[in-house]
PDB file of C-alpha atoms in Angstrom:
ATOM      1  CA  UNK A   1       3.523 -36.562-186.005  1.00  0.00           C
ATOM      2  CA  UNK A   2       0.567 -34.682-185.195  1.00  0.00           C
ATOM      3  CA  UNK A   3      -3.337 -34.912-185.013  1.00  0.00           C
ATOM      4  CA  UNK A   4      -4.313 -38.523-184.682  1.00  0.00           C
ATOM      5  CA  UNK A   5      -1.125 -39.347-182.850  1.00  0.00           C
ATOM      6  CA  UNK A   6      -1.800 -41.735-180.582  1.00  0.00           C
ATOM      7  CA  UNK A   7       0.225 -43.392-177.091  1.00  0.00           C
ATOM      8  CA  UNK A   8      -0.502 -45.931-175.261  1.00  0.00           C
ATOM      9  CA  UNK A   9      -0.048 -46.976-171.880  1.00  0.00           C
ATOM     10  CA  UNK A  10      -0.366 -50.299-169.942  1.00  0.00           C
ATOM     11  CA  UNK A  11      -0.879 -49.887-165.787  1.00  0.00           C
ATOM     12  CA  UNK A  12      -1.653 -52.704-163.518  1.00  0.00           C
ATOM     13  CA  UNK A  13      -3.577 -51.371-160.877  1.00  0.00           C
ATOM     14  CA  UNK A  14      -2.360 -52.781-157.028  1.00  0.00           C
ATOM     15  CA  UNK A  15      -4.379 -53.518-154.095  1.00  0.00           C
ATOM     16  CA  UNK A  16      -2.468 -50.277-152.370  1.00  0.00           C
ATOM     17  CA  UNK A  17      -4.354 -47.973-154.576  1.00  0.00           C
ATOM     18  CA  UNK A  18      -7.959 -49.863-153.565  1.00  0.00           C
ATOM     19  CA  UNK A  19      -9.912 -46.989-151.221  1.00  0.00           C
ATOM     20  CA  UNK A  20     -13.510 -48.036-151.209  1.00  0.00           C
ATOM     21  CA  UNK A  21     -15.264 -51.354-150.450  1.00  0.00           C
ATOM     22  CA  UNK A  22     -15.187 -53.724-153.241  1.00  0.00           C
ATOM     23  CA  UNK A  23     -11.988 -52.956-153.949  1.00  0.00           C
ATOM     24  CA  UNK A  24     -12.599 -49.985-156.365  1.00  0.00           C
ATOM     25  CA  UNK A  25     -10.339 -47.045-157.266  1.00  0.00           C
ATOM     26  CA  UNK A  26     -11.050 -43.453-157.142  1.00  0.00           C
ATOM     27  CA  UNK A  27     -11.544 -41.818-160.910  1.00  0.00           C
ATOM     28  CA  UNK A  28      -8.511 -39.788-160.064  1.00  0.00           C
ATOM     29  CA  UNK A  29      -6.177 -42.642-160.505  1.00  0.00           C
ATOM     30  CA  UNK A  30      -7.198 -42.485-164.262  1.00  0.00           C
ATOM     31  CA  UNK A  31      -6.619 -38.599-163.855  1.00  0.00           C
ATOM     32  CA  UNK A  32      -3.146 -39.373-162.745  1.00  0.00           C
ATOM     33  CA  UNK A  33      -2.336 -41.855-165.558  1.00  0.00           C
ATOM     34  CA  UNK A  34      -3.601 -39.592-168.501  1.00  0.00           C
ATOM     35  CA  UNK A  35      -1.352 -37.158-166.794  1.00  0.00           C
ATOM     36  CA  UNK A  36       1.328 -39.479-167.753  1.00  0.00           C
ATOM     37  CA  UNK A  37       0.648 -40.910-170.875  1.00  0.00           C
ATOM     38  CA  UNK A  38       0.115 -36.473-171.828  1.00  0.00           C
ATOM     39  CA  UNK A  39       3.453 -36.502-170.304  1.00  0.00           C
ATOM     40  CA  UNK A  40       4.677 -38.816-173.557  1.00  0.00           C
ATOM     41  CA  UNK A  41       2.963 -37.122-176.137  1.00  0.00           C
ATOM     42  CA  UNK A  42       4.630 -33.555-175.129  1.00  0.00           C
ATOM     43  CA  UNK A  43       8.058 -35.615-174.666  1.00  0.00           C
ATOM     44  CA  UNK A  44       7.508 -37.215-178.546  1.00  0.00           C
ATOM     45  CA  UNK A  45       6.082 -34.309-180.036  1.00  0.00           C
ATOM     46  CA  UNK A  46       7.701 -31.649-178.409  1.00  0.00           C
ATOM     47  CA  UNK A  47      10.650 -32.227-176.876  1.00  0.00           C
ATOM     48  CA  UNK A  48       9.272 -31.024-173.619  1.00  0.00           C
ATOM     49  CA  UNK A  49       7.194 -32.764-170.722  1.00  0.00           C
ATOM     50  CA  UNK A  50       4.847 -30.327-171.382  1.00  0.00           C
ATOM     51  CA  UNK A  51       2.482 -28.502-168.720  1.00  0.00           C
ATOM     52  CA  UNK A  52      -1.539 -29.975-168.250  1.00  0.00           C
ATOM     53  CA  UNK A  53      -3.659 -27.086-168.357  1.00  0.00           C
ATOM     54  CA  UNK A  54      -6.848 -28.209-168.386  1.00  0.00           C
ATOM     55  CA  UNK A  55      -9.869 -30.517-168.463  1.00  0.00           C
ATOM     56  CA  UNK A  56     -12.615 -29.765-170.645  1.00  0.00           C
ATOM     57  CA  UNK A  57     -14.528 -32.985-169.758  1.00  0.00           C
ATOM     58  CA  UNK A  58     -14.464 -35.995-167.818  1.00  0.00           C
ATOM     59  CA  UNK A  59     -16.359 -38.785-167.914  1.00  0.00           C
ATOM     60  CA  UNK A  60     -16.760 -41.618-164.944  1.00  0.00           C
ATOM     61  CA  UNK A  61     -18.691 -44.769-167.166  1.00  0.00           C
ATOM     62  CA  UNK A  62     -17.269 -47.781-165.119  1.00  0.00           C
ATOM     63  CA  UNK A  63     -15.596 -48.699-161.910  1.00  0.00           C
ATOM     64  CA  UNK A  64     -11.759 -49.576-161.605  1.00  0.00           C
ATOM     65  CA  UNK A  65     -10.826 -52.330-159.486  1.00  0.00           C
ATOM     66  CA  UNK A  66      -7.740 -53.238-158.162  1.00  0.00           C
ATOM     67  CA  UNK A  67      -6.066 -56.407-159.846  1.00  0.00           C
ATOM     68  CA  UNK A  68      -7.067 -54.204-163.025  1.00  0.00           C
ATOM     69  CA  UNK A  69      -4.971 -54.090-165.922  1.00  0.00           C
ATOM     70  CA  UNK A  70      -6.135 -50.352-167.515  1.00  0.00           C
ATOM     71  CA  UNK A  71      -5.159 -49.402-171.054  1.00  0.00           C
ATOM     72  CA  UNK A  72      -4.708 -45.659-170.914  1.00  0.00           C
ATOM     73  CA  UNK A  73      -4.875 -44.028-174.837  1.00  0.00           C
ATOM     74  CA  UNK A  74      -3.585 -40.850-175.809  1.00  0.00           C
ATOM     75  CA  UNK A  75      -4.929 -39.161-178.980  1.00  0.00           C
ATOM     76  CA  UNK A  76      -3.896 -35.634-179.979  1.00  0.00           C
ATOM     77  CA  UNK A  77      -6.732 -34.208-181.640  1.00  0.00           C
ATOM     78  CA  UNK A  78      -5.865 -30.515-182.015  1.00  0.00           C
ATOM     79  CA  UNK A  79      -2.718 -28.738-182.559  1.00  0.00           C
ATOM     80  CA  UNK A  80      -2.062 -25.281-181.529  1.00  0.00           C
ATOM     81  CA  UNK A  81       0.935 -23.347-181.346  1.00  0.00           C
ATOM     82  CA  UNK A  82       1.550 -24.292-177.840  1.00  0.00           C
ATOM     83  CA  UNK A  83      -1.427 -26.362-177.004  1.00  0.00           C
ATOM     84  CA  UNK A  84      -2.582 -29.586-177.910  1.00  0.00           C
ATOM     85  CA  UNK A  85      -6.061 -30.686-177.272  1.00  0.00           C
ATOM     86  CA  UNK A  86      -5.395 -34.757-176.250  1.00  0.00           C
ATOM     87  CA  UNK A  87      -8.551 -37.374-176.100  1.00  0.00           C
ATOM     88  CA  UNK A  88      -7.676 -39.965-173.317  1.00  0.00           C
ATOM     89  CA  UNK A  89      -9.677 -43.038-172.946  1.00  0.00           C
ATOM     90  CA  UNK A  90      -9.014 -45.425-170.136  1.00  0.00           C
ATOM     91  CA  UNK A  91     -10.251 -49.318-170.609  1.00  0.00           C
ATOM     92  CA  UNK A  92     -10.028 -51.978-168.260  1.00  0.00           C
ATOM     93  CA  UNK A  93      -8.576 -55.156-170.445  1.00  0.00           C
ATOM     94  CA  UNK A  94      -7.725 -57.845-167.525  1.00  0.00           C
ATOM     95  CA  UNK A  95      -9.713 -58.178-164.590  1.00  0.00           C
ATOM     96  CA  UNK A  96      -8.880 -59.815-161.406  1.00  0.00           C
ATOM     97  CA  UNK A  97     -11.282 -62.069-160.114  1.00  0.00           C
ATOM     98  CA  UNK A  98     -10.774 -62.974-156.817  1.00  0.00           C
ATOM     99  CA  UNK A  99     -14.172 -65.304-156.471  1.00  0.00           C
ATOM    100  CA  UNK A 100     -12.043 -67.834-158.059  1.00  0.00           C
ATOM    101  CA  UNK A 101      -8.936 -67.495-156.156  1.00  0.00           C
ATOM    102  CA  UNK A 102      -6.602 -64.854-154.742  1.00  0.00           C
ATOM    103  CA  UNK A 103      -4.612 -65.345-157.753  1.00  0.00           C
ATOM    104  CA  UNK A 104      -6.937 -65.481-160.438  1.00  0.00           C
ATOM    105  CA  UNK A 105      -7.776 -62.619-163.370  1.00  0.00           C
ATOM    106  CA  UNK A 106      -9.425 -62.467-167.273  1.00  0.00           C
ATOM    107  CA  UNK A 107      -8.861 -60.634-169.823  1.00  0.00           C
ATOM    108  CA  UNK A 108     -11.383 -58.842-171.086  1.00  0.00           C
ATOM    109  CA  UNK A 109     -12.837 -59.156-174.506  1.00  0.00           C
ATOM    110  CA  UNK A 110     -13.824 -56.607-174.717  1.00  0.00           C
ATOM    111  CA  UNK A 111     -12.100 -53.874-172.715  1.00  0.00           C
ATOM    112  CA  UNK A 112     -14.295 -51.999-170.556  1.00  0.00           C
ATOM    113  CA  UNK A 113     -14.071 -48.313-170.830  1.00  0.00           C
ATOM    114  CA  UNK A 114     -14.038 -47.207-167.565  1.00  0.00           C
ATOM    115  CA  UNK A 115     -12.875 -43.124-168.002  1.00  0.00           C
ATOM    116  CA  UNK A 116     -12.989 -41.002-170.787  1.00  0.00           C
ATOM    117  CA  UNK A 117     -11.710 -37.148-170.757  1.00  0.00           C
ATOM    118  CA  UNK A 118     -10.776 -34.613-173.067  1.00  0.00           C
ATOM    119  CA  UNK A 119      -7.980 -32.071-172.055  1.00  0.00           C
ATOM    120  CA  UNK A 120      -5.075 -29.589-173.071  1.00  0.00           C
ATOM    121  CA  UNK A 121      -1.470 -29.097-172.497  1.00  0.00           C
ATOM    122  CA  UNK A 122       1.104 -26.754-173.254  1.00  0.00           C
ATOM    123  CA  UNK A 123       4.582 -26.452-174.394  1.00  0.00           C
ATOM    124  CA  UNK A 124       7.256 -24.073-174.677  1.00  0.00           C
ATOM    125  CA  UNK A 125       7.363 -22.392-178.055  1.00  0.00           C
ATOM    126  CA  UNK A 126      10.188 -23.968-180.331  1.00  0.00           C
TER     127      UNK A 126
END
C-alpha cells in the first residue's frame, strides 16, 4: 500500500450544517471531511492518525447543499519518509431536492465535484 492508495468516504450532509441562504455549506465542511478521510489513510498506512500539515491548494468548483450526499476520495500521491502528499476530491452524488417535497433527493449521475485540494500529512517515523 502506497502511491495510488485510495479511501473513500460517504457523508450525508444535515440541515444543521446549512449557514447561508439556499441552504449551502461553507467549503470548510469539505476541509473537515478530507481531514478525516487523511485521518484513514495515516491509520491504514501507518499505524498512526497522522498529523495534517498542510494545504498546497484548494479548489471551491461547486456549492454543497444540505440534504447532500458528498463522496470524499483520498489518493496518496507521494510518499515521503514521514509525509505523504494526499489528492482529495469531494463530489456531490445525491442531491436533495426539496421543490418536490421535503422528503425528496436524486442521485446524481454524474457526481458533481464540488471541492478539490491537494495536501500533506505526517507521521511518526517507524
Amino acid at each position: 500500500m502506497s502511491v495510488g492508495f485510495t479511501v473513500i468516504h460517504r457523508k450525508y450532509v444535515p440541515y444543521s450544517h446549512a449557514h447561508y441562504a439556499g441552504n449551502l455549506v461553507d467549503g470548510a465542511y469539505a476541509l473537515a471531511a478530507f481531514g478525516d478521510v487523511a485521518t484513514e489513510v495515516c491509520i491504514q498506512l501507518d499505524g498512526d492518525e497522522g498529523l495534517f500539515a498542510s494545504y498546497s491548494d484548494v479548489q471551491f468548483k461547486a456549492p454543497m447543499r444540505a440534504g447532500d450526499v458528498l463522496e470524499v476520495v483520498a489518493t496518496v500521491a507521494r510518499m515521503g519518509t514521514r509525509s505523504r502528499t494526499i489528492d482529495f476530491e469531494a463530489r456531490v452524488v445525491c442531491r436533495g431536492r426539496p421543490d418536490r417535497s421535503e422528503s425528496a433527493a436524486e442521485v446524481l449521475d454524474p457526481p458533481v465535484v464540488a471541492v478539490t485540494a491537494t495536501g500533506t500529512v505526517v507521521v511518526p517515523t517507524k
